[in-house]
Coordinates of N, CA and C in Angstrom, one line a residue:
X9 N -15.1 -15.6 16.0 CA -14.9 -15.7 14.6 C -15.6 -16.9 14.0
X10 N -16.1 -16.5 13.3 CA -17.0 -17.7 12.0 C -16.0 -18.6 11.1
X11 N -16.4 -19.8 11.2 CA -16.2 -20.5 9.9 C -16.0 -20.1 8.7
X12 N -15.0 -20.0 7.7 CA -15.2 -19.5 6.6 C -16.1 -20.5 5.2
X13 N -16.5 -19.4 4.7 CA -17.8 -19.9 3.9 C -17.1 -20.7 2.6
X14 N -17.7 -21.7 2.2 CA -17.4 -22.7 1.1 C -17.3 -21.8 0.4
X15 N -15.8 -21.9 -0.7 CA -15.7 -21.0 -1.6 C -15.7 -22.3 -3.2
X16 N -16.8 -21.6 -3.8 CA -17.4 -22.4 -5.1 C -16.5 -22.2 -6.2
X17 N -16.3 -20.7 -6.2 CA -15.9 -20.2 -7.5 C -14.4 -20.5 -7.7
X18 N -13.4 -21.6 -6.8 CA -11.6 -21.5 -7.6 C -11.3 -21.0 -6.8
X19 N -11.9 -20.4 -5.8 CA -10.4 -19.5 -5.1 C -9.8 -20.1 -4.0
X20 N -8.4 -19.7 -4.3 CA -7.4 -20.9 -3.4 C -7.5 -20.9 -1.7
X21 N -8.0 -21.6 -1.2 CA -8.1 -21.9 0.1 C -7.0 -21.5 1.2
X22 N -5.7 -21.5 0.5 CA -4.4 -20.8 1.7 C -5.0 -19.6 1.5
X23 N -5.1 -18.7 0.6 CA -5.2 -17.6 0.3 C -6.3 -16.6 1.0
X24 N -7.4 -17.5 1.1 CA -8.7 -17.3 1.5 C -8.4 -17.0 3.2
X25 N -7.6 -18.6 3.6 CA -7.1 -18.4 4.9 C -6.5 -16.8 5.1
X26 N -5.6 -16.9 4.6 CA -4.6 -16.0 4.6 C -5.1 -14.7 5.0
X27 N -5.9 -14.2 4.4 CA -6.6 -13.2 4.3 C -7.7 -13.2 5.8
X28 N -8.3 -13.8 6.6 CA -9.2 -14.0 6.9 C -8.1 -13.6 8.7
X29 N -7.3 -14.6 8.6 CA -6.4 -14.7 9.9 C -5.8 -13.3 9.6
X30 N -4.9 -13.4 8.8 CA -4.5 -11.9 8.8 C -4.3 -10.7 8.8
X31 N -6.0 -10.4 8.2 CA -6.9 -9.1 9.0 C -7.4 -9.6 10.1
X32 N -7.5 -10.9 11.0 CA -7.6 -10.7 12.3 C -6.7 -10.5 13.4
X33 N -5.3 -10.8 12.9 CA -4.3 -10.1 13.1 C -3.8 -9.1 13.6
X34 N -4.0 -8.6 12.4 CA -4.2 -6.7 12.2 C -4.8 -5.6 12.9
X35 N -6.0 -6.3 13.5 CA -7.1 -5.6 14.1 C -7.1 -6.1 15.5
X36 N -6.2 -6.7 16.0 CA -6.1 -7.1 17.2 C -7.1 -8.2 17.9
X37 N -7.2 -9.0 17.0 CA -8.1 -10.4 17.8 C -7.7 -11.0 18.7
X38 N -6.4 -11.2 18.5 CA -5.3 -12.3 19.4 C -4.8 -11.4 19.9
X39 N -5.1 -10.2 20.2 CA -4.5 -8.8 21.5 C -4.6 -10.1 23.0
X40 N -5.8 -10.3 23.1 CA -6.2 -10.6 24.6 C -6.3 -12.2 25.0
X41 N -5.9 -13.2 23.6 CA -6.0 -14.5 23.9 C -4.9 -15.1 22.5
X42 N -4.5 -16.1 22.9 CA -2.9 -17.2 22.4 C -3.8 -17.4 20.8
X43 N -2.3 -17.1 20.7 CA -3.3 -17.4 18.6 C -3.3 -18.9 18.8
X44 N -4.5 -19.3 18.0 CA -4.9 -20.8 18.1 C -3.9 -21.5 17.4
X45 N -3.6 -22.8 18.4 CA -2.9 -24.1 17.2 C -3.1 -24.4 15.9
X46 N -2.7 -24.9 14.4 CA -2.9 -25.3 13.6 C -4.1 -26.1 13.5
X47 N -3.9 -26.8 14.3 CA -5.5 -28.1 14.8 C -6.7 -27.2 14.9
X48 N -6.2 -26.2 15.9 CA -7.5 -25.5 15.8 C -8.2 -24.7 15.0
X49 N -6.9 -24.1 14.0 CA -7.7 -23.2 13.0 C -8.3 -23.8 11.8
X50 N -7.7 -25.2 11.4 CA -8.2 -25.6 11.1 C -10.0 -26.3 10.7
X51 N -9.7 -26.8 12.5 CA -11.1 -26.6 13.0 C -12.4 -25.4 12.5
X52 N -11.6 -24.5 13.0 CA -12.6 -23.4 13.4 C -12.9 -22.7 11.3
X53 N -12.0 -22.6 10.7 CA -12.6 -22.3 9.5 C -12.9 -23.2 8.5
X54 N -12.9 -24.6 8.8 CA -13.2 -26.0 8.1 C -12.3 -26.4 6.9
X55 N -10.8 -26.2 7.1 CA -10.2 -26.4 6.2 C -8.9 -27.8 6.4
X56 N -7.8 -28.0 5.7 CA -7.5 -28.9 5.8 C -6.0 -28.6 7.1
X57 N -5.2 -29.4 7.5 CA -4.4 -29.0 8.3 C -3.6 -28.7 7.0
X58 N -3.3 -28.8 6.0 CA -1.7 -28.5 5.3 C -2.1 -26.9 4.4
X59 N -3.9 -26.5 4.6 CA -4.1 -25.3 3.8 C -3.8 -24.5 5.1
X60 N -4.0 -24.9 6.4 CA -3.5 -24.1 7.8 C -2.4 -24.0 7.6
X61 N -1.4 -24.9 7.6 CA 0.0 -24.7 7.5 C 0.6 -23.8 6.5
X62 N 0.0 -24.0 5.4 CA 0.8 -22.9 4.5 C 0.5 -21.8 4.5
X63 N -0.7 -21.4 5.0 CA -1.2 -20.0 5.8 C -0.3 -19.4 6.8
X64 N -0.4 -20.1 7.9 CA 0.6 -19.9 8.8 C 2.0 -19.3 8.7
X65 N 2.7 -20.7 7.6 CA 3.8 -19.8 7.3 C 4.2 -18.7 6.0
X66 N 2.8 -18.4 5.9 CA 2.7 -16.9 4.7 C 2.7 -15.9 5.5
X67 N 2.4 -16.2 6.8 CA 1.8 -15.0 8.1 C 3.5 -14.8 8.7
X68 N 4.0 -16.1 9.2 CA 5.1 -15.9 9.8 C 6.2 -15.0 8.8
X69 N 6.2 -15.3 7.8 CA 7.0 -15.1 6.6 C 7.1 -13.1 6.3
X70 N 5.7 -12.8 6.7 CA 4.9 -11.5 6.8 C 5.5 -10.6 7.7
X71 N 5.7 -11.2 9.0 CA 6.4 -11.1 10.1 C 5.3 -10.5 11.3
X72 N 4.1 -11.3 11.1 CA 3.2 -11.0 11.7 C 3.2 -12.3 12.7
X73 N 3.6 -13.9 12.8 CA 3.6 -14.3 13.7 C 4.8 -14.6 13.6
X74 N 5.2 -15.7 14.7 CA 6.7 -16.1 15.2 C 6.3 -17.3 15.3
X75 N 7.3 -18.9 15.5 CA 6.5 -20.2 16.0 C 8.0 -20.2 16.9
X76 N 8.4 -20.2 18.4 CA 9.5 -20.6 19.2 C 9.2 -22.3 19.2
X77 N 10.6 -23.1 19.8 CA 10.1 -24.2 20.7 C 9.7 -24.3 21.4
X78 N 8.8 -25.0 22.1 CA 8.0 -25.2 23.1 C 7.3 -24.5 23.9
X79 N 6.9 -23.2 22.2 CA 6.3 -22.3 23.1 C 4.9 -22.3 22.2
X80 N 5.0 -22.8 20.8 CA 4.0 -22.4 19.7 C 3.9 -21.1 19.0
X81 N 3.1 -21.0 18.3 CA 2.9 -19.6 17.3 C 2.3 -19.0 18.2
X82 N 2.7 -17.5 18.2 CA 2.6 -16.6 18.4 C 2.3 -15.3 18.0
X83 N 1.6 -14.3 18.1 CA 1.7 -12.8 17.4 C 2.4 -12.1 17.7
X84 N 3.3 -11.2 16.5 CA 4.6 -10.6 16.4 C 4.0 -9.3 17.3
X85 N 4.7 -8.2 17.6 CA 4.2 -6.8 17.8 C 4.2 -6.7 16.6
X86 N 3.4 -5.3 16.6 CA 3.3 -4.6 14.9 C 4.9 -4.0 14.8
X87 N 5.5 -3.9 15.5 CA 6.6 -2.9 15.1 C 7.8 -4.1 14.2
X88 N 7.4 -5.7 14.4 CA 7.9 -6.6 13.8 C 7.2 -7.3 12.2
X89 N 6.3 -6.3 11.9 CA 5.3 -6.6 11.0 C 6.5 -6.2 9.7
X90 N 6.1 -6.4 8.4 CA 6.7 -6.3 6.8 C 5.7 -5.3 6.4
X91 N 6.0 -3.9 7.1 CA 5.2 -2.6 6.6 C 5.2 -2.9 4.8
X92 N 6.1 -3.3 4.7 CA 5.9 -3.1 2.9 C 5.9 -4.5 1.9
X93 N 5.3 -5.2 2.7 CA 4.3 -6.4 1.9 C 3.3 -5.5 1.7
X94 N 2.4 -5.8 0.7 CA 1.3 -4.9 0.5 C -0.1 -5.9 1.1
X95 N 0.2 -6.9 1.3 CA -1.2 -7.5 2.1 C -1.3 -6.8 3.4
X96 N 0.2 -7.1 3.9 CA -0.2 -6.5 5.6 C 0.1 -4.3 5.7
X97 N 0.0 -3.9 4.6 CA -0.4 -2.8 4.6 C -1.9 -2.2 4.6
X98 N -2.6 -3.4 3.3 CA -3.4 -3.0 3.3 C -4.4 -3.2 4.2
X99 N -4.2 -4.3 5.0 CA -4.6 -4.6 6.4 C -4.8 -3.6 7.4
X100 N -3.4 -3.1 7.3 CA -3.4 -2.0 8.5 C -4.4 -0.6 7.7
X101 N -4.3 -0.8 6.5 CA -5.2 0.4 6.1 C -6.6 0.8 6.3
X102 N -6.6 -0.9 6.1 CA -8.8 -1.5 6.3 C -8.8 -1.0 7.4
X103 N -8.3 -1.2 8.6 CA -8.3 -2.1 10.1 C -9.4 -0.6 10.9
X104 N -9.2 0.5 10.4 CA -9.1 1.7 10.8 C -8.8 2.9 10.7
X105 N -9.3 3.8 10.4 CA -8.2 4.8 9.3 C -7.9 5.6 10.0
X106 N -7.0 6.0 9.9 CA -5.5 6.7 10.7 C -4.7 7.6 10.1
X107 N -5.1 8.8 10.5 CA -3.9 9.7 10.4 C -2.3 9.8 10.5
X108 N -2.4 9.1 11.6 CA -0.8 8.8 11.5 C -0.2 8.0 10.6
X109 N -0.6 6.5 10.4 CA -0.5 5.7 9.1 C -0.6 6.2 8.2
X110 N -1.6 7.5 7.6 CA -1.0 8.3 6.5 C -0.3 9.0 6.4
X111 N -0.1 10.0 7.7 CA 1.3 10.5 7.7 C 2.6 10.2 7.8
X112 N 3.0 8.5 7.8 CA 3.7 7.8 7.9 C 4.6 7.5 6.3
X113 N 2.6 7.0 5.8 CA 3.2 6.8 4.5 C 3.9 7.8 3.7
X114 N 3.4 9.2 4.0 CA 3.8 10.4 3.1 C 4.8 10.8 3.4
X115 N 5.4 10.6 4.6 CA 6.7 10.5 5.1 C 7.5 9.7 4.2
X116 N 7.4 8.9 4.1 CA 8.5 7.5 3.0 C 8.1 8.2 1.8
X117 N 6.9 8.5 1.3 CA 6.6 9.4 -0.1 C 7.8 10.4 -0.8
X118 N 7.5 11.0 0.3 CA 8.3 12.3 0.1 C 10.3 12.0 0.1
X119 N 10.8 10.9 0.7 CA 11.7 10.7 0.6 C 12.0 9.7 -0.6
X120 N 11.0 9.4 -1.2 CA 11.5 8.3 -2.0 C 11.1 9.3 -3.8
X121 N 9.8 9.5 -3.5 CA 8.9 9.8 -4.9 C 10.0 11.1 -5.5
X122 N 10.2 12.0 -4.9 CA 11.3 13.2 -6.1 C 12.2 12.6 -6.5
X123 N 12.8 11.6 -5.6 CA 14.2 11.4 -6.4 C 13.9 10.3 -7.4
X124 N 12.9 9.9 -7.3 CA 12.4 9.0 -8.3 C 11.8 9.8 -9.8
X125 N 11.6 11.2 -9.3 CA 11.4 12.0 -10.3 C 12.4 12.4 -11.0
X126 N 13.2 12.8 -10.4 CA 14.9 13.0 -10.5 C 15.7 12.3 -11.6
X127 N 15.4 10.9 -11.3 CA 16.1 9.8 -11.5 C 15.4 9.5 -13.3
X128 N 14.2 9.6 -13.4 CA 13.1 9.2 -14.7 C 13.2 10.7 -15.5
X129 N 13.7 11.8 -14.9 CA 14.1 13.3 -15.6 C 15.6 12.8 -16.7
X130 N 16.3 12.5 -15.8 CA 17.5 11.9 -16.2 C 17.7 10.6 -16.8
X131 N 17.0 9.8 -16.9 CA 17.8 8.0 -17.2 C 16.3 7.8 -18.0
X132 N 15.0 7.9 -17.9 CA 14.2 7.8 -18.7 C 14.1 7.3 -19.8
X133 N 14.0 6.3 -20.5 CA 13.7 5.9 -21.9 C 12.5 6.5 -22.3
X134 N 12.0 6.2 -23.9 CA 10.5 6.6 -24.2 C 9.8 5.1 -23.7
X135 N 10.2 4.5 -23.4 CA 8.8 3.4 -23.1 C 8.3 4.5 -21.4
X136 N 9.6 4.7 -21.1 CA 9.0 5.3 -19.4 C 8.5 6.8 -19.8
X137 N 9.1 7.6 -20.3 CA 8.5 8.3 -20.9 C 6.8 8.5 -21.1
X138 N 6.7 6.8 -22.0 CA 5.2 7.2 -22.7 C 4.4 6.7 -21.6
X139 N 4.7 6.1 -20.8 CA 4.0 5.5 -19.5 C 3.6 6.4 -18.7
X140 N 4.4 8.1 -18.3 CA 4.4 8.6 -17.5 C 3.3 9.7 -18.2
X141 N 3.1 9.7 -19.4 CA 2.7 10.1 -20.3 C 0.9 10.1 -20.1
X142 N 1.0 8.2 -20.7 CA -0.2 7.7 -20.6 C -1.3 7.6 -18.7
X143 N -0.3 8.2 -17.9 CA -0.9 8.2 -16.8 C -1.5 9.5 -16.9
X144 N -1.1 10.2 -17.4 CA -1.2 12.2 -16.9 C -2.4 12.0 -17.7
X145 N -2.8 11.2 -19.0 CA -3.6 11.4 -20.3 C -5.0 10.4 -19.1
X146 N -4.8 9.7 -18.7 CA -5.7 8.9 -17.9 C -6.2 9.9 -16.9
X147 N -5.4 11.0 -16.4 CA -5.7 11.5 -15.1 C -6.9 12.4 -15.8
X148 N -6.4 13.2 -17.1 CA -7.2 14.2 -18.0 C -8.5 13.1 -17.9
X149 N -8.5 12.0 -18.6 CA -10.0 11.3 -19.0 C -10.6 11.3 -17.9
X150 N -10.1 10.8 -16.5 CA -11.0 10.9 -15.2 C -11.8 12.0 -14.8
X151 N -11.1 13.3 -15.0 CA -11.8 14.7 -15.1 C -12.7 14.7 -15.8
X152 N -13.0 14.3 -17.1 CA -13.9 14.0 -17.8 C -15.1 13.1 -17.5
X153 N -14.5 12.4 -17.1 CA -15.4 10.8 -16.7 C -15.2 9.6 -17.3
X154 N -14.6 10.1 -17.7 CA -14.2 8.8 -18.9 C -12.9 7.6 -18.4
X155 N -12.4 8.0 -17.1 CA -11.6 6.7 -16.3 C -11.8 7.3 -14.8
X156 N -11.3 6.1 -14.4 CA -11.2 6.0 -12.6 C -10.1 7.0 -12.3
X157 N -10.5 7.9 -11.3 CA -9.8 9.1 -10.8 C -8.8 8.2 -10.2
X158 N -9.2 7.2 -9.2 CA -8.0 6.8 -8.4 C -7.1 6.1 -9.5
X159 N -7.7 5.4 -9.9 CA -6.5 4.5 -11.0 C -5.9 5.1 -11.7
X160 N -6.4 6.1 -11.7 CA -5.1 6.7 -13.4 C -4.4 7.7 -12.1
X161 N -4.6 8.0 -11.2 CA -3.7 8.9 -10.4 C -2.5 8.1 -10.0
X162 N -2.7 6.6 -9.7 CA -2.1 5.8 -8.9 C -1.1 5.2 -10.2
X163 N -1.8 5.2 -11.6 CA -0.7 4.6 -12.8 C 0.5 5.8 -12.8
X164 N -0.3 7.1 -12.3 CA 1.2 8.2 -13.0 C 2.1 8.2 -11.8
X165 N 1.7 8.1 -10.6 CA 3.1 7.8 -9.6 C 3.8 6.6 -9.9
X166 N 3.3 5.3 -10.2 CA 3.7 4.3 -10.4 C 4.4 4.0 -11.9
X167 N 4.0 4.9 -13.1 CA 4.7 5.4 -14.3 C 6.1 5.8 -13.8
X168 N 6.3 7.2 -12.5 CA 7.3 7.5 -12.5 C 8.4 6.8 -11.6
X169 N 8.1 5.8 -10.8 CA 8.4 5.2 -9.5 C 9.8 4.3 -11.1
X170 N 8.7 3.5 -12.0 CA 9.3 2.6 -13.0 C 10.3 3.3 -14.0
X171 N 9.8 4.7 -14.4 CA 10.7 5.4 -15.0 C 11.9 5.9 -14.6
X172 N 12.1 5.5 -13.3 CA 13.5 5.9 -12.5 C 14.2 5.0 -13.1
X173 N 14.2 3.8 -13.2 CA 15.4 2.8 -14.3 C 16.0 2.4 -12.6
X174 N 15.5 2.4 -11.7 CA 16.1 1.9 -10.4 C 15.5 0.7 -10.1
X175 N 15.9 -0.5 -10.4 CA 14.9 -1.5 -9.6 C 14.1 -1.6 -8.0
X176 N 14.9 -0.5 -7.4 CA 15.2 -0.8 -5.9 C 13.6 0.6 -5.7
X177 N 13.6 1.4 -6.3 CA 12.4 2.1 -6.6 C 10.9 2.2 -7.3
X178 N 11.6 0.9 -8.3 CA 10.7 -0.1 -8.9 C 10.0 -0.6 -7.8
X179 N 10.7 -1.7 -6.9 CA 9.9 -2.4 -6.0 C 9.2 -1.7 -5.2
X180 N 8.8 -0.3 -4.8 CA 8.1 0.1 -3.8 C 6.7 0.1 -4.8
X181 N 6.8 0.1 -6.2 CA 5.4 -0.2 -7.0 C 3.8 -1.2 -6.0
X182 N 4.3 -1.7 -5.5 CA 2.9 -2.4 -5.0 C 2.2 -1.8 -3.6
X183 N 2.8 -1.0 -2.7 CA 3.6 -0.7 -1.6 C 2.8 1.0 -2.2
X184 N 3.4 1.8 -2.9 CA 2.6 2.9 -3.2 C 1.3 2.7 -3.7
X185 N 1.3 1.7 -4.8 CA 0.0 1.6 -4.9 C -1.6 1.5 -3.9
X186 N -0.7 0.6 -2.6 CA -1.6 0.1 -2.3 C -2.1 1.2 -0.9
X187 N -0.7 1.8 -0.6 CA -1.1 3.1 0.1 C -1.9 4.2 -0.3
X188 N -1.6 4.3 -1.4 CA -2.5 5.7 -2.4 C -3.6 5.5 -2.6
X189 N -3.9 4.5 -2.4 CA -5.4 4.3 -2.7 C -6.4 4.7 -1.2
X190 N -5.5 4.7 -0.4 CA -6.2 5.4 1.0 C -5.7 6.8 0.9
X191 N -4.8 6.8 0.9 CA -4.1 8.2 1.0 C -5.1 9.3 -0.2
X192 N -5.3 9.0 -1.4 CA -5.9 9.6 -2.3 C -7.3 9.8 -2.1
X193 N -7.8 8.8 -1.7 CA -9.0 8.7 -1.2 C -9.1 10.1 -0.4
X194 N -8.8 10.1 0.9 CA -8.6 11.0 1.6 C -8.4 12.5 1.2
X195 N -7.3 12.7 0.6 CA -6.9 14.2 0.0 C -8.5 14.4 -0.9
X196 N -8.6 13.7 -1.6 CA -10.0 14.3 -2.6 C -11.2 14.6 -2.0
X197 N -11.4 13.9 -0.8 CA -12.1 14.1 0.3 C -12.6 15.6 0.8
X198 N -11.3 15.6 1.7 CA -10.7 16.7 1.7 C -10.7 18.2 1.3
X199 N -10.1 17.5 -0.1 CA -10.5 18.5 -1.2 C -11.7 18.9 -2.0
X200 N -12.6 18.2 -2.0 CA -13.5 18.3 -2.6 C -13.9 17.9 -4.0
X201 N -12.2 17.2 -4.4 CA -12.5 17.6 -6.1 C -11.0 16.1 -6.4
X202 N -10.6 16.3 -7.4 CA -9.5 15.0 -7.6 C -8.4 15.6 -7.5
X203 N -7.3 14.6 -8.1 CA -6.0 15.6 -7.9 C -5.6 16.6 -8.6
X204 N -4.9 17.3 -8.4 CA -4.9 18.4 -9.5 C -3.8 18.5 -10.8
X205 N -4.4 18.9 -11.8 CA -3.7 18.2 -13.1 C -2.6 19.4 -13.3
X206 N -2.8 19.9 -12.8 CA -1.3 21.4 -13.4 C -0.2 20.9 -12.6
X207 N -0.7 20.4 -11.8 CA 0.8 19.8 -10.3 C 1.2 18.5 -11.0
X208 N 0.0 17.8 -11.5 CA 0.7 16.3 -12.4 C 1.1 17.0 -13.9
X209 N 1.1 17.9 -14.1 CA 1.4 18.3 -15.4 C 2.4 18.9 -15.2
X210 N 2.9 19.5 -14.1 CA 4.3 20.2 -13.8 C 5.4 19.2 -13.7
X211 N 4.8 18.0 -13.3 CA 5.8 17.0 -12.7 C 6.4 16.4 -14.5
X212 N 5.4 15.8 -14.9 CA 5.3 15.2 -16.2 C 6.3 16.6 -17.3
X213 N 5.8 17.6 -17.5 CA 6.6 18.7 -18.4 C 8.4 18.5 -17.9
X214 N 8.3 18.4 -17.0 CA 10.0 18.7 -16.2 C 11.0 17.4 -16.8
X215 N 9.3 16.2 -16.2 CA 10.2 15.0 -17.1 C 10.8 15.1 -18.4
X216 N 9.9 15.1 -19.2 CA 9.9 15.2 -20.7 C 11.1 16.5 -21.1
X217 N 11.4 17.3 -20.2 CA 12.2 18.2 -20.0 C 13.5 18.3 -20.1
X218 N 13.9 16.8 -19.1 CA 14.8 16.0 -18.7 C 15.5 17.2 -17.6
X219 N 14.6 18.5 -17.2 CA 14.9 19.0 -16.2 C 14.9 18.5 -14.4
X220 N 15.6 17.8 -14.0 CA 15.6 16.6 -12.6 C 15.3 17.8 -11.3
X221 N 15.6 18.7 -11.8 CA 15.3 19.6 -10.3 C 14.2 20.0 -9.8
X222 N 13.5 20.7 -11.2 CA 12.2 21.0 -11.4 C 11.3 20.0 -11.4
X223 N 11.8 18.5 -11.9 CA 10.7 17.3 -11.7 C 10.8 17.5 -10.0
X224 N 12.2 17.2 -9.6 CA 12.1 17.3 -7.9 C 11.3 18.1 -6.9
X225 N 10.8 19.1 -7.4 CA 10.3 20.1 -6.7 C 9.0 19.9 -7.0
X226 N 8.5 19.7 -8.6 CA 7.5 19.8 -9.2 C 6.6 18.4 -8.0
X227 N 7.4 17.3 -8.1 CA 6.7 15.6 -6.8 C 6.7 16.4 -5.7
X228 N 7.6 17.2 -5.4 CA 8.2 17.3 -3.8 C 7.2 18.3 -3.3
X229 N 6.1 18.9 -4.1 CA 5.7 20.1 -3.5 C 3.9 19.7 -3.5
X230 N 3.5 18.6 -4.4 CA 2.8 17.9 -4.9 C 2.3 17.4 -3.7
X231 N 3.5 16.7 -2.9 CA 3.5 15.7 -1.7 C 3.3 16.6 -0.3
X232 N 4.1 17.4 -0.6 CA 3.8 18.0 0.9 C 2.5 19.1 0.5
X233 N 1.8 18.9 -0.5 CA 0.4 19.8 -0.3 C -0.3 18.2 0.4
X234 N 0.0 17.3 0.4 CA -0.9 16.2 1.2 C -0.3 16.7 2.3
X235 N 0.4 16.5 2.8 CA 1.2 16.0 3.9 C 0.4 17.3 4.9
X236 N 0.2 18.8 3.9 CA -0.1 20.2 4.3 C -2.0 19.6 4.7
X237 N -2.8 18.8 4.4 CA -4.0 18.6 4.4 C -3.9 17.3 5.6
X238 N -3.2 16.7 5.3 CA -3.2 15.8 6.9 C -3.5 16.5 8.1
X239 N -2.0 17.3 8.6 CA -1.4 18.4 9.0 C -2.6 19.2 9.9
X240 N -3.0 19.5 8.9 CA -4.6 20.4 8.9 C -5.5 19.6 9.6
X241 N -5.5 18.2 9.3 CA -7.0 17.6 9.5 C -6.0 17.0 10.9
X242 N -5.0 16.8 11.3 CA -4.7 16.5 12.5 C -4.9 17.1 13.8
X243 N -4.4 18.9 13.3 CA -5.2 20.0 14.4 C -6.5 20.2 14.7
X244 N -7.1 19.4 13.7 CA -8.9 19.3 13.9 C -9.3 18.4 14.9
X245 N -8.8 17.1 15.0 CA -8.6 16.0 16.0 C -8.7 16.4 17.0

């Protein structure tokens, strides 16, 4: 591993760390040798010992390393990792792309996103409303050309995730985002083409509907046409 390069422009040096150790982490650098001392990483990326330390414990905190007594830091297994921090997801997303990590995610999708549909059918305000609204209208401009296919796909899940009125559903907002952006990737791929607007327009009508069953089926069926294209591209493997 290299030195990390003098950063000119403001950007904060834990952060830099953070990022740098992290995805090495991720990708298994420290599989085969003792994650280095503070002293040393310091060393090795030319930074200060206290921008190491607060790196360190952003990683431990992640649940990617551990520090015992008298034994030093160490690397967690992944199965001790904070799947749903969105740094150390998207880590695991870069690191190599994976079928099963998508099938993972679409797994949690599918149990979380209808009832989230469900929930924004029923309890909805017009601010969540016009949000869920303004995503589907984004999704239309991308077909055109006129917005980013991924972004406006990834605002109308995240429209509806917030239109649930659940905080606890709310919080998976950074967490889908930052999955869907591989996951989406992929399906269009795939597909050949973006996502498809009568499936976000069935979801969206049911809302506005305040029909919750029909939103539920309308996400639920949405989701398992990915889950049906994984599936597919898994038997090709």
């Amino acid at each position: 591993m290299t030195k990390m390069e003098t950063i000119g422009s403001g950007r904060n040096l834990t952060y830099a760390l953070l990022e740098s150790v992290g995805k090495a982490i991720v990708v298994g650098a420290y599989d085969a040798s003792p994650f280095p001392t503070e002293a040393d990483l310091a060393k090795q990326y030319a930074v200060s010992r206290s921008v190491t330390r607060e790196a360190v414990k952003m990683l431990t905190a992640k649940g990617l390393l551990v520090a015992r007594p008298r034994k030093g830091t160490s690397v967690q297994p992944a199965r001790a990792w904070n799947l749903f921090d969105p740094d150390v997801l998207r880590w695991m997303l870069e690191r190599k792309f994976s079928l099963d990590l998508l099938r993972q995610f679409n797994e949690l999708r599918i149990a979380i996103e209808p009832m989230a549909a469900v929930l924004a059918a029923e309890t909805a305000d017009a601010g969540g409303l016009a949000a869920i609204e303004a995503g589907y209208q984004r999704m239309v401009a991308a077909e055109a050309g006129d917005d980013d296919p991924l972004e406006a796909d990834i605002a109308f899940h995240i429209a509806v995730l917030e239109a649930s009125a659940n905080p606890f559903y709310a919080q998976f907002r950074d967490v889908v985002a930052t999955a869907l952006r591989t996951s989406i990737r992929f399906t269009n791929r795939l597909k050949g083409h973006t996502a498809s607007l009568p499936q976000h327009r069935a979801v969206l009508t049911a809302i506005e509907a305040r029909d919750s069953e029909a939103a539920r089926a309308a996400m639920q069926g949405l989701i398992e046409d990915v889950m049906a294209l994984i599936a597919a591209a898994e038997g090709k493997g």
